[in-house]
Coordinates of C-alpha atoms in Angstrom, one line a residue:
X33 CA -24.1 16.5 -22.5
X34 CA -19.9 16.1 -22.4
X35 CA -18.4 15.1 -19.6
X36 CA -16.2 17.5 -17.8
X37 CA -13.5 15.6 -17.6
X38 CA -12.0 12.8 -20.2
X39 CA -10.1 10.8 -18.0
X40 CA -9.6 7.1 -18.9
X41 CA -11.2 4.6 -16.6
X42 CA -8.5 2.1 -16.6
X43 CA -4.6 2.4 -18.1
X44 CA -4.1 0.6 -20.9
X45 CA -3.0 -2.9 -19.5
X46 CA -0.6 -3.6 -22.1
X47 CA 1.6 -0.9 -21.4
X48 CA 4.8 -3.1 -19.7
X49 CA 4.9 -2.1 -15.9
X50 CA 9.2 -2.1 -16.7
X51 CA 8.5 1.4 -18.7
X52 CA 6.7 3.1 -16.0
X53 CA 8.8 5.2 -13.9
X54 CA 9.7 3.5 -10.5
X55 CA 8.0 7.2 -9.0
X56 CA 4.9 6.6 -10.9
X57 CA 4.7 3.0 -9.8
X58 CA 4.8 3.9 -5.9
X59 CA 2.3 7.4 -6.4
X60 CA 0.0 4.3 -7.7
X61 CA 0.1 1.9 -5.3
X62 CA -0.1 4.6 -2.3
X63 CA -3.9 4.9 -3.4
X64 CA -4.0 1.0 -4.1
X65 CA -3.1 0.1 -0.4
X66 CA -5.1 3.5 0.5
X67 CA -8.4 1.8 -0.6
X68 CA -7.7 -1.7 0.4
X69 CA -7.0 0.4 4.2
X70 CA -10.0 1.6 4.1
X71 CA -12.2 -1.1 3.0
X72 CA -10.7 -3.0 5.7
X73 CA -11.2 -0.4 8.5
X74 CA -15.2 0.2 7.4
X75 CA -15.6 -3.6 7.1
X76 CA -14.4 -3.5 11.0
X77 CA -17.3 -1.6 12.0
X78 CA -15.2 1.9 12.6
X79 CA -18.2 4.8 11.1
X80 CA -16.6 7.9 12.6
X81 CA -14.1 9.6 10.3
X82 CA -11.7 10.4 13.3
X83 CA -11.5 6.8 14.6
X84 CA -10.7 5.9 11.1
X85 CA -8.3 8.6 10.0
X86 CA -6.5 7.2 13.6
X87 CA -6.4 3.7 12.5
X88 CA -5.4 4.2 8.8
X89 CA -2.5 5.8 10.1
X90 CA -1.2 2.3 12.0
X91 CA -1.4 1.0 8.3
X92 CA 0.0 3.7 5.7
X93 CA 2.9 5.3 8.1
X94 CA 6.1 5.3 6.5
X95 CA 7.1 3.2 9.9
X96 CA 4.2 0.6 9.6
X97 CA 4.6 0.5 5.8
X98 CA 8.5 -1.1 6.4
X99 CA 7.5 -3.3 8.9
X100 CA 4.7 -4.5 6.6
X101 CA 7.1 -5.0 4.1
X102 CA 9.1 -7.5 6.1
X103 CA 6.3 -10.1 6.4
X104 CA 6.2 -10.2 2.5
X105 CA 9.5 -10.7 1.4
X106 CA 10.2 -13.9 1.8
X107 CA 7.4 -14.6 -0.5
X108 CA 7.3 -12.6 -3.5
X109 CA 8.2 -13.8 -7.0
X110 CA 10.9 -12.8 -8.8
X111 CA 8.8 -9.8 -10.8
X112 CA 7.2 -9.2 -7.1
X113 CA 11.1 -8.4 -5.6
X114 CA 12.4 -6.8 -8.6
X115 CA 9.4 -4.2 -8.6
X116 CA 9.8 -3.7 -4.8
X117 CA 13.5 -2.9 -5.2
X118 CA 13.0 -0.2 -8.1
X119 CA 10.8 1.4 -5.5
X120 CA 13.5 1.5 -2.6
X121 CA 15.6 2.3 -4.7
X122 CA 14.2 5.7 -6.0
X123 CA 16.6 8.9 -5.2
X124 CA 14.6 10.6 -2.3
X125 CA 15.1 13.9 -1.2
X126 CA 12.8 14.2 1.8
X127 CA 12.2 11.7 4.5
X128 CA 9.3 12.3 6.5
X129 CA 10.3 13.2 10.4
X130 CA 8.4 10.1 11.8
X131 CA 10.5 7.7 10.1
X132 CA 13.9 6.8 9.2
X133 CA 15.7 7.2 5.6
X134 CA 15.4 3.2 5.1
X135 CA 11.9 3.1 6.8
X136 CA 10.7 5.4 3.8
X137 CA 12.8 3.6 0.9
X138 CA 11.1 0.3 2.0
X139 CA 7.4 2.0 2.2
X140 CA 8.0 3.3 -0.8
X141 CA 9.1 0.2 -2.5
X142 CA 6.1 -1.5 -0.7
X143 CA 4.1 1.4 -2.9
X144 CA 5.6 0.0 -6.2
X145 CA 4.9 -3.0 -5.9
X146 CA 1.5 -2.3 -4.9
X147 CA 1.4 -0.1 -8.2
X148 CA 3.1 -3.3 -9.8
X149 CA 0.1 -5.6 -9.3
X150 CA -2.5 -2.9 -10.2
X151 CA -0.9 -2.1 -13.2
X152 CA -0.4 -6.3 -14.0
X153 CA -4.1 -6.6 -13.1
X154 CA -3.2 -8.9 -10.0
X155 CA -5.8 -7.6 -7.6
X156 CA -5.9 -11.1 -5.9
X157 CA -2.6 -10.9 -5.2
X158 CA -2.7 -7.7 -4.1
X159 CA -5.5 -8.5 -1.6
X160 CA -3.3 -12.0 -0.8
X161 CA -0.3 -9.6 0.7
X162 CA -1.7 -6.7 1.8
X163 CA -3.2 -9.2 4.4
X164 CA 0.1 -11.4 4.9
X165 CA 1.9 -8.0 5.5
X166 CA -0.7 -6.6 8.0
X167 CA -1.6 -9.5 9.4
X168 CA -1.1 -8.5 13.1
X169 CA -2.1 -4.7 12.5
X170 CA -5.5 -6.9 11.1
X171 CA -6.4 -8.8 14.1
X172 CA -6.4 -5.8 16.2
X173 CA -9.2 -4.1 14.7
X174 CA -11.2 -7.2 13.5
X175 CA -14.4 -7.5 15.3
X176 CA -13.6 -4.9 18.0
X177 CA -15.8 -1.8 16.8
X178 CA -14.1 0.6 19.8
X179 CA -10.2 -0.4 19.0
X180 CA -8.5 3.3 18.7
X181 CA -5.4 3.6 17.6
X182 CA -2.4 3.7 19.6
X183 CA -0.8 7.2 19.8

């Protein structure tokens, strides 16, 4: 029997990261920290989809997304930074009322550069910053099963 849908299960790798639209790059790596948000919260012990829909907002806010960012700077490689900057850099039209014009350039570049390493097939790495950048976010909701979310 065919399969309803033909969709690829991976992009092809050797496509160079440079040639993918910045946009592209950051619609990517929106799921990419998505996932690794979720895993996190479900490996905390959070089961009820309210208390987790709270929490993963602390994470992928446009806010908590910047202030991620700054924790990782200071150590990304050169194709790291350069991948992050194409991001921020992207010509936006709407900023989101909860956060700032420069809040959302830098969660967006924090999006590319997620979409970066996916597309690079750095998944370690990924996994390496995603818990440098939400370090303290982390220790909140490790090992206490009844943390809400503040808001």
């Amino acid at each position: 029997m065919p399969s309803a849908l033909n969709v690829p299960k991976m992009m092809n790798k050797s496509k160079n990261p440079a040639e993918i639209s910045s946009a592209a790059l950051a619609y990517l790596g929106d799921s990419v920290i998505e996932i690794r948000v979720r895993e996190f919260l479900v490996s905390c012990g959070l089961s009820h989809a309210a208390d987790l829909n709270a929490a993963a907002l602390d994470f992928v806010r446009a806010s908590a997304q910047s202030d991620a960012v700054e924790n990782i700077l200071p150590i990304l490689t050169e194709g790291e930074a350069a991948a992050f900057r194409r991001g921020r850099n992207i010509g936006h039209t709407n900023t989101p009322k909860s956060a700032t014009a420069l809040q959302y350039r830098r969660a967006t570049g924090m999006e590319a550069l997620f979409g970066y390493l996916r597309l690079t097939g750095q998944e370690e790495r990924a996994d390496e910053l995603f818990s440098f950048a939400y370090a303290d976010i982390m220790k909140k909701y490790k090992g206490d099963q009844n943390v809400k979310s503040e808001d």
